Short mmCIF file of C-alpha atoms in Angstrom, two decimals:
data_model
loop_
_atom_site.label_atom_id
_atom_site.label_comp_id
_atom_site.label_asym_id
_atom_site.label_seq_id
_atom_site.Cartn_x
_atom_site.Cartn_y
_atom_site.Cartn_z
CA GLY A 1 -7.51 22.86 -7.75
CA HIS A 2 -4.84 20.86 -9.50
CA LYS A 3 -1.67 22.59 -10.56
CA GLY A 4 -0.65 22.39 -14.21
CA ARG A 5 1.82 19.85 -15.52
CA GLY A 6 4.44 22.55 -15.88
CA HIS A 7 4.44 23.48 -12.19
CA VAL A 8 6.41 20.57 -10.93
CA ALA A 9 8.87 22.16 -8.47
CA GLY A 10 8.66 20.36 -5.18
CA ASP A 11 6.15 17.76 -6.33
CA VAL A 12 8.38 15.94 -8.75
CA LEU A 13 9.19 12.35 -7.95
CA ARG A 14 12.49 11.90 -9.69
CA ALA A 15 14.84 9.05 -10.46
CA LYS A 16 18.19 8.88 -12.21
CA CYS A 17 18.23 7.73 -15.83
CA ALA A 18 20.35 4.72 -14.95
CA ILE A 19 17.59 3.44 -12.68
CA LEU A 20 14.47 4.22 -14.65
CA GLY A 21 15.49 5.19 -18.16
CA GLY A 22 14.05 2.98 -20.87
CA VAL A 23 11.71 1.26 -18.44
CA LEU A 24 9.16 3.98 -18.01
CA GLY A 25 10.22 6.73 -20.44
CA GLY A 26 7.58 7.77 -22.88
CA GLY A 27 4.61 6.38 -20.96
CA LYS A 28 1.27 7.96 -21.72
CA GLY A 29 -1.82 8.57 -19.66
CA ASN A 30 -5.32 7.80 -20.78
CA GLY A 31 -6.04 11.46 -21.48
CA SER A 32 -8.75 11.66 -18.88
CA GLY A 33 -6.70 13.25 -16.14
CA PHE A 34 -7.62 10.34 -13.89
CA LEU A 35 -4.76 7.94 -14.51
CA GLY A 36 -2.31 9.94 -16.56
CA GLY A 37 1.21 8.60 -17.02
CA HIS A 38 4.57 10.22 -16.62
CA LYS A 39 6.41 11.69 -19.58
CA GLY A 40 9.74 10.44 -20.85
CA SER A 41 12.35 12.76 -22.24
CA LYS A 42 14.13 12.26 -25.54
CA THR A 43 16.94 10.54 -23.66
CA GLY A 44 14.52 8.07 -22.10
CA CYS A 45 14.91 9.46 -18.59
CA ALA A 46 11.75 9.11 -16.54
CA ARG A 47 10.37 12.08 -14.63
CA TYR A 48 7.90 11.37 -11.88
CA VAL A 49 5.21 13.90 -11.22
CA SER A 50 2.66 13.68 -8.44
CA TYR A 51 -1.07 13.42 -9.11
CA ARG A 52 -1.45 17.06 -8.02
CA ASN A 53 0.77 18.05 -10.95
CA GLY A 54 -0.77 15.70 -13.49
CA GLY A 55 1.53 12.74 -12.96
CA GLY A 56 -1.26 10.16 -12.76
CA LEU A 57 -3.22 8.78 -9.85
CA LEU A 58 -0.86 5.87 -9.26
CA ALA A 59 2.43 7.72 -9.87
CA SER A 60 3.57 6.83 -6.37
CA ILE A 61 2.87 3.14 -6.91
CA ARG A 62 4.86 3.24 -10.13
CA PHE A 63 7.75 4.89 -8.31
CA LEU A 64 7.65 2.31 -5.52
CA ALA A 65 7.68 -0.52 -8.05
CA GLN A 66 11.06 0.64 -9.33
CA GLY A 67 12.62 -0.03 -5.95
CA ILE A 68 11.38 -3.62 -5.61
CA LEU A 69 13.89 -6.41 -6.17
CA GLY A 70 13.57 -10.08 -7.10
CA ALA A 71 13.48 -11.23 -3.50
CA ALA A 72 9.88 -9.96 -3.38
CA GLY A 73 8.73 -12.40 -6.05
CA ASN A 74 6.34 -10.88 -8.58
CA ALA A 75 5.63 -7.75 -6.51
CA LYS A 76 7.44 -5.43 -8.91
CA SER A 77 5.63 -6.65 -12.02
CA LEU A 78 2.29 -6.55 -10.21
CA LEU A 79 2.68 -2.90 -9.30
CA LEU A 80 4.14 -1.87 -12.63
CA ASN A 81 1.27 -3.49 -14.52
CA LEU A 82 -1.21 -1.94 -12.12
CA SER A 83 0.18 1.55 -12.57
CA LYS A 84 0.19 1.24 -16.37
CA GLY A 85 -3.50 0.36 -16.59
CA ASP A 86 -6.39 2.69 -17.24
CA LEU A 87 -8.69 3.17 -14.29
CA SER A 88 -12.26 4.31 -14.76
CA GLY A 89 -12.88 5.11 -11.12
CA SER A 90 -15.20 2.14 -10.64
CA ILE A 91 -15.49 0.04 -7.52
CA ASN A 92 -14.22 -2.92 -9.51
CA ASP A 93 -11.02 -1.03 -10.36
CA THR A 94 -10.46 -0.09 -6.74
CA LEU A 95 -11.00 -3.62 -5.46
CA ASN A 96 -8.48 -4.90 -7.99
CA VAL A 97 -5.99 -2.26 -6.86
CA ILE A 98 -6.45 -3.23 -3.19
CA VAL A 99 -5.91 -6.92 -3.94
CA VAL A 100 -2.85 -6.22 -6.12
CA ILE A 101 -1.12 -3.94 -3.61
CA SER A 102 -1.86 -6.48 -0.88
CA LYS A 103 -0.27 -9.22 -2.95
CA ALA A 104 2.73 -7.00 -3.68
CA ALA A 105 3.08 -6.18 0.01
CA ALA A 106 2.84 -9.92 0.72
CA GLY A 107 5.80 -10.56 -1.58
CA ILE A 108 7.91 -7.98 0.23
CA ILE A 109 6.93 -9.39 3.62
CA ASN A 110 7.70 -12.91 2.45
CA ALA A 111 11.29 -11.88 1.70
CA LEU A 112 11.76 -11.25 5.42
CA ILE A 113 9.28 -13.62 7.04
CA SER A 114 8.80 -16.58 4.72
CA GLY A 115 5.18 -17.72 4.59
CA ALA A 116 3.71 -14.72 6.37
CA GLY A 117 3.21 -12.88 3.10
CA ASP A 118 1.39 -15.81 1.56
CA LEU A 119 -1.02 -15.81 4.50
CA ILE A 120 -1.53 -12.05 4.20
CA GLY A 121 -2.28 -12.24 0.48
CA ASN A 122 -4.90 -14.90 1.12
CA ILE A 123 -6.45 -12.92 4.00
CA CYS A 124 -7.02 -9.96 1.69
CA LEU A 125 -8.55 -12.12 -1.03
CA VAL A 126 -10.89 -13.97 1.33
CA ILE A 127 -12.08 -10.88 3.13
CA SER A 128 -12.76 -9.19 -0.22
CA LYS A 129 -14.84 -12.12 -1.45
CA LEU A 130 -16.77 -12.27 1.83
CA LEU A 131 -17.42 -8.54 1.84
CA TYR A 132 -18.57 -8.03 -1.72
CA CYS A 133 -19.48 -11.38 -3.22
CA ARG A 134 -21.50 -13.21 -0.55
CA ARG A 135 -25.19 -12.58 -1.05
CA GLN A 136 -25.82 -12.46 2.71
CA SER A 137 -23.28 -9.67 3.15
CA PRO A 138 -24.82 -6.29 4.00
CA ILE A 139 -22.52 -4.72 1.40
CA TYR A 140 -22.96 -7.29 -1.36
CA LEU A 141 -22.00 -5.82 -4.72
CA GLY A 142 -23.22 -8.56 -7.05
CA HIS A 143 -26.14 -6.37 -8.04
CA LEU A 144 -24.04 -3.68 -9.71
CA SER A 145 -25.25 -2.77 -13.17
CA GLY A 146 -22.00 -3.86 -14.76
CA GLY A 147 -22.12 -7.21 -13.03
CA PRO A 148 -20.32 -8.37 -9.87
CA PRO A 149 -16.76 -7.21 -9.25
CA SER A 150 -14.09 -9.37 -10.85
CA VAL A 151 -12.88 -10.44 -7.40
CA CYS A 152 -16.12 -12.45 -7.23
CA LEU A 153 -15.34 -14.50 -10.34
CA SER A 154 -14.20 -18.10 -9.99
CA THR A 155 -11.16 -17.37 -12.16
CA PHE A 156 -10.01 -14.38 -10.13
CA GLY A 157 -6.60 -14.53 -8.50
CA LYS A 158 -4.66 -16.70 -10.90
CA GLN A 159 -3.26 -13.66 -12.70
CA TYR A 160 -1.85 -12.43 -9.39
CA GLY A 161 -0.40 -15.69 -8.23
CA LEU A 162 -3.39 -16.52 -6.02
CA LYS A 163 -5.43 -19.71 -6.15
CA PRO A 164 -8.81 -19.25 -7.88
CA TYR A 165 -11.76 -20.44 -5.80
CA LYS A 166 -14.53 -22.20 -7.70
CA GLY A 167 -16.81 -23.09 -4.80
CA SER A 168 -19.85 -21.27 -3.48
CA LEU A 169 -19.09 -17.79 -2.23
CA ASP A 170 -21.96 -18.14 0.21
CA ASN A 171 -20.14 -21.01 1.98
CA VAL A 172 -18.01 -19.02 4.41
CA ASP A 173 -16.29 -21.99 6.07
CA ASP A 174 -15.35 -23.59 2.78
CA LEU A 175 -13.92 -20.35 1.44
CA ILE A 176 -11.89 -19.75 4.62
CA ASP A 177 -10.53 -23.28 4.67
CA PHE A 178 -9.73 -23.29 0.95
CA TYR A 179 -7.36 -20.37 1.44
CA GLY A 180 -6.11 -21.57 4.81
CA VAL A 181 -6.99 -18.44 6.75
CA ARG A 182 -8.93 -19.90 9.67
CA ASP A 183 -7.67 -18.38 12.94
CA ALA A 184 -5.74 -15.85 10.88
CA VAL A 185 -4.50 -13.84 13.87
CA SER A 186 -3.07 -16.94 15.56
CA GLN A 187 -1.40 -18.01 12.33
CA LEU A 188 0.15 -14.59 11.80
CA ASN A 189 1.35 -14.49 15.39
CA VAL A 190 3.13 -17.82 14.89
CA PHE A 191 5.16 -16.22 12.08
CA ILE A 192 5.82 -13.13 14.18
CA ASN A 193 6.94 -15.14 17.20
CA LYS A 194 9.23 -17.28 15.09
CA TYR A 195 10.74 -14.21 13.45
CA SER A 196 11.21 -12.41 16.77
CA ASN A 197 12.64 -15.48 18.53
CA GLY A 198 9.63 -15.55 20.82
CA LYS A 199 9.94 -11.90 21.89
CA GLY A 200 6.78 -10.77 20.12
CA LEU A 201 5.80 -7.92 17.88
CA ASP A 202 6.94 -5.15 20.22
CA SER A 203 10.53 -6.34 19.89
CA VAL A 204 10.86 -5.97 16.13
CA ASP A 205 11.91 -2.95 14.10
CA VAL A 206 9.26 -0.24 14.23
CA SER A 207 8.87 -0.23 10.44
CA ILE A 208 8.11 -3.93 10.41
CA ARG A 209 5.84 -3.53 13.41
CA VAL A 210 3.65 -0.91 11.71
CA VAL A 211 3.12 -3.15 8.69
CA LEU A 212 2.37 -6.30 10.68
CA GLN A 213 0.10 -4.49 13.15
CA ALA A 214 -2.06 -3.35 10.26
CA TRP A 215 -2.42 -6.90 8.97
CA LEU A 216 -3.18 -8.22 12.45
CA LYS A 217 -6.12 -5.78 12.57
CA VAL A 218 -7.40 -7.05 9.22
CA ALA A 219 -6.95 -10.65 10.37
CA SER A 220 -8.87 -9.84 13.54
CA ILE A 221 -11.81 -8.54 11.53
CA LEU A 222 -11.84 -11.77 9.55
CA ASP A 223 -11.61 -13.93 12.69
CA ASN A 224 -13.89 -12.26 15.17
CA SER A 225 -16.56 -10.07 13.62
CA ASP A 226 -20.05 -11.16 12.66
CA LYS A 227 -19.79 -11.25 8.89
CA ASN A 228 -23.52 -10.66 8.56
CA LYS A 229 -23.05 -7.32 10.34
CA TRP A 230 -20.17 -6.05 8.27
CA SER A 231 -20.82 -2.49 7.12
CA LYS A 232 -19.38 0.33 5.09
CA ASP A 233 -17.31 1.22 8.14
CA THR A 234 -15.82 -2.29 7.98
CA VAL A 235 -14.83 -1.69 4.35
CA ILE A 236 -13.14 1.61 5.19
CA GLU A 237 -11.31 0.14 8.18
CA ILE A 238 -9.91 -2.72 6.11
CA MET A 239 -8.85 -0.40 3.28
CA ASN A 240 -7.21 1.99 5.70
CA GLN A 241 -5.15 -0.83 7.19
CA ILE A 242 -4.08 -2.11 3.78
CA ILE A 243 -3.15 1.43 2.71
CA THR A 244 -1.18 1.75 5.96
CA THR A 245 0.77 -1.35 4.96
CA ILE A 246 1.80 -0.16 1.51
CA GLY A 247 2.32 3.38 2.75
CA GLY A 248 4.72 2.14 5.40
CA ILE A 249 6.58 0.11 2.80
CA GLY A 250 6.70 3.23 0.63
CA ASN A 251 8.56 5.03 3.42
CA ASN A 252 10.81 1.98 3.79
CA TYR A 253 11.88 2.51 0.18
CA LYS A 254 12.23 6.29 0.19
CA ARG A 255 11.35 8.61 3.04
CA GLY A 256 8.31 10.68 2.09
CA LEU A 257 6.99 8.26 -0.53
CA GLY A 258 4.54 6.78 1.96
CA SER A 259 2.52 9.98 2.15
CA GLU A 260 2.28 10.08 -1.63
CA VAL A 261 1.06 6.49 -1.68
CA VAL A 262 -1.54 7.23 0.96
CA ASP A 263 -2.80 10.26 -0.93
CA ASP A 264 -3.09 8.38 -4.21
CA LEU A 265 -4.91 5.38 -2.80
CA LEU A 266 -7.31 7.32 -0.59
CA ARG A 267 -8.18 9.48 -3.59
CA LEU A 268 -8.92 6.38 -5.62
CA VAL A 269 -11.15 4.94 -2.88
CA SER A 270 -12.91 8.28 -2.53
CA ILE A 271 -13.64 8.51 -6.24
CA SER A 272 -14.98 4.96 -6.57
CA PHE A 273 -16.77 4.37 -3.28
CA GLY A 274 -17.91 7.94 -2.62
CA LYS A 275 -20.66 7.63 -5.23
CA TYR A 276 -22.15 4.73 -3.26
CA GLY A 277 -22.60 6.63 -0.02
CA TYR A 278 -19.35 5.83 1.72
CA LYS A 279 -18.13 8.48 4.13
CA ASN A 280 -15.34 10.86 3.20
CA VAL A 281 -12.23 8.66 3.29
CA ILE A 282 -9.82 11.51 2.60
CA GLN A 283 -10.13 12.48 6.29
CA TYR A 284 -8.09 9.42 7.23
CA GLY A 285 -5.04 10.63 5.36
CA PRO A 286 -3.40 12.51 8.26
CA ILE A 287 -4.08 9.60 10.63
CA ILE A 288 -2.44 7.06 8.36
CA LYS A 289 0.48 9.35 7.57
CA LYS A 290 1.09 9.91 11.27
CA LYS A 291 1.17 6.16 11.80
CA ILE A 292 3.65 5.48 9.03
CA SER A 293 5.85 8.49 9.79
CA VAL A 294 8.09 6.28 11.95
CA CYS A 295 8.80 3.96 9.02
CA ARG A 296 12.35 4.53 7.82
CA PRO A 297 14.56 3.07 5.05
CA LEU A 298 14.51 -0.70 5.46
CA PRO A 299 15.42 -3.26 2.77
CA TRP A 300 13.11 -6.06 3.93
CA ASN A 301 15.85 -8.64 3.47
CA GLY A 302 16.73 -7.57 -0.03
CA ALA A 303 13.16 -6.89 -1.25
CA LEU A 304 13.71 -3.12 -1.56
CA ASP A 305 16.64 -1.37 -3.21
CA ILE A 306 16.91 1.45 -0.66
CA ASN A 307 20.42 2.44 -1.78
CA ASN A 308 19.64 3.29 -5.39
CA ASP A 309 19.78 6.84 -6.74
CA ALA A 310 16.03 7.37 -6.97
CA THR A 311 14.94 10.46 -5.08
CA ILE A 312 11.77 12.25 -4.04
CA ASP A 313 11.89 16.02 -4.23
CA THR A 314 9.69 17.34 -1.42
CA ASP A 315 11.54 20.58 -0.69
CA SER A 316 8.83 22.95 -1.93
CA ASN A 317 5.24 22.73 -0.77
CA ASN A 318 4.90 18.96 -1.17
CA THR A 319 2.57 18.69 1.76
CA GLY A 320 0.60 15.69 0.63
CA ASN A 321 -2.55 17.76 0.18
CA THR A 322 -5.44 15.36 -0.30
CA ASN A 323 -8.05 18.07 -0.55
CA THR A 324 -8.20 18.11 -4.33
CA ASP A 325 -11.16 15.78 -4.57
CA ASN A 326 -13.17 16.76 -1.51
CA ASN A 327 -13.84 20.34 -0.55
CA ASN A 328 -15.03 19.28 2.89
CA THR A 329 -11.50 18.38 3.93
CA ASN A 330 -9.63 21.04 5.89
CA ASP A 331 -7.13 22.69 3.55
CA ASN A 332 -4.56 22.84 6.29
CA THR A 333 -4.87 19.26 7.48
CA ASP A 334 -2.10 17.77 5.43
CA VAL A 335 0.12 20.85 5.82
CA ASN A 336 -0.05 20.35 9.55
CA ASN A 337 0.49 16.66 9.02
CA GLN A 338 3.66 17.41 7.10
CA HIS A 339 4.98 19.38 10.06
CA ASN A 340 4.09 16.47 12.29
CA LYS A 341 5.87 14.16 9.89
CA ASN A 342 8.99 16.30 10.10
CA GLN A 343 8.82 16.24 13.90
CA ASP A 344 8.40 12.48 13.83
CA ASN A 345 11.45 12.24 11.64
CA ASN A 346 13.45 14.25 14.16
CA ASN A 347 12.15 12.09 16.97
CA GLN A 348 13.04 8.99 15.03
CA ASN A 349 16.56 10.26 14.48
CA ASN A 350 16.82 10.74 18.25
CA ASN A 351 15.30 7.36 19.01
CA ASN A 352 18.26 5.03 19.46
CA GLN A 353 19.83 6.68 16.41
CA ASP A 354 17.82 4.26 14.24
CA ASN A 355 18.50 6.04 11.01
CA ASN A 356 22.23 6.35 11.69
CA ASN A 357 22.36 2.72 12.67
CA GLN A 358 20.59 1.77 9.45
CA ASN A 359 22.98 3.79 7.36
CA ASN A 360 25.96 2.23 9.12
CA LYS A 361 24.40 -1.22 8.83
CA ASN A 362 24.82 -1.84 12.57
CA GLN A 363 22.32 -3.41 14.94
CA ASP A 364 19.37 -1.06 15.52
CA ASN A 365 19.04 -1.93 19.20
CA ASN A 366 19.16 -4.90 21.55
CA ASN A 367 15.55 -5.83 20.73
CA LYS A 368 16.26 -6.51 17.08
CA ASN A 369 16.49 -10.22 16.33
CA GLN A 370 19.21 -11.91 14.33
CA ASP A 371 17.03 -12.20 11.20
CA ASN A 372 16.53 -8.44 11.06
CA ASN A 373 20.26 -7.87 11.54
CA ASN A 374 20.92 -10.01 8.51
CA ASP A 375 18.46 -7.87 6.53
CA GLN A 376 20.55 -4.78 7.03
#
């Protein structure tokens, strides 16, 4: 079960007053235990507490937002506003969260690879509309008792800096062309090849590679699959890749934050989609965490403030346990995953001394291109 709010040792996500004081101090949750806030002290210092200790389902997203700088466009405000909202656990809420974190990730990616983030944000929006809003889709959600998800509305997107689409959602070609995502994989590879000076994805920093690989998989689903045969498995695959993206970026900001992000978002998906017969998504937590364990502090060309004083206290039992909402999940899964994460960290330290090179702001290795060197 969940630990009480008072038992915060080891699960506290902390930040110095100079960084967070006055911005988040005194925030309140909605009282439901679903999206609780953090508490501010009398001095205005913010104290971050994980969901397991009552800190709120999106505590990790709120923490990540504090490390985002202006180079990422509106990414910081998007995540802050998202984390302050009240979530009911509906599918509509979750879809909005997925679109918003994708748009925020797009802003961070844009800071390093101009234009690639815009493409990624549009890919997420289009694939969401095709999945849930097109009447021919096997997982059409327009029949929900509360009405179709807001992502299906003609006005959706403007509030996030995305173009609203007012055409027919059943016209696949028109929707794809409106957002410019035809041949999405090829378009994304053009950005990657330009960024890597023609050397390809394998040549770039491993943290960047993890994020871009996830989006290439989403783009491939949009490009190649029969949209009339999309299924619940398609939904879960896309969400897992998007969560991989923001989880990797979480680790780029502060080591260990990525696992918290993964836990929070998978829990949200489990709560909202589980009631509609979707398989247990919590089981993917260890897989995603393993994938992002190689992601290390990386500023994304000034999009992340990796040198601030914000810290994550994970020195006491912060194992990223995602079992709180599904008793079918092995209790030891995430504990073992934490050990794997620690081993990956050791391996990463031994791998071309990436972390030491990052801290010394030297070139990571001969495969890093000049753009990435400038980011450091």
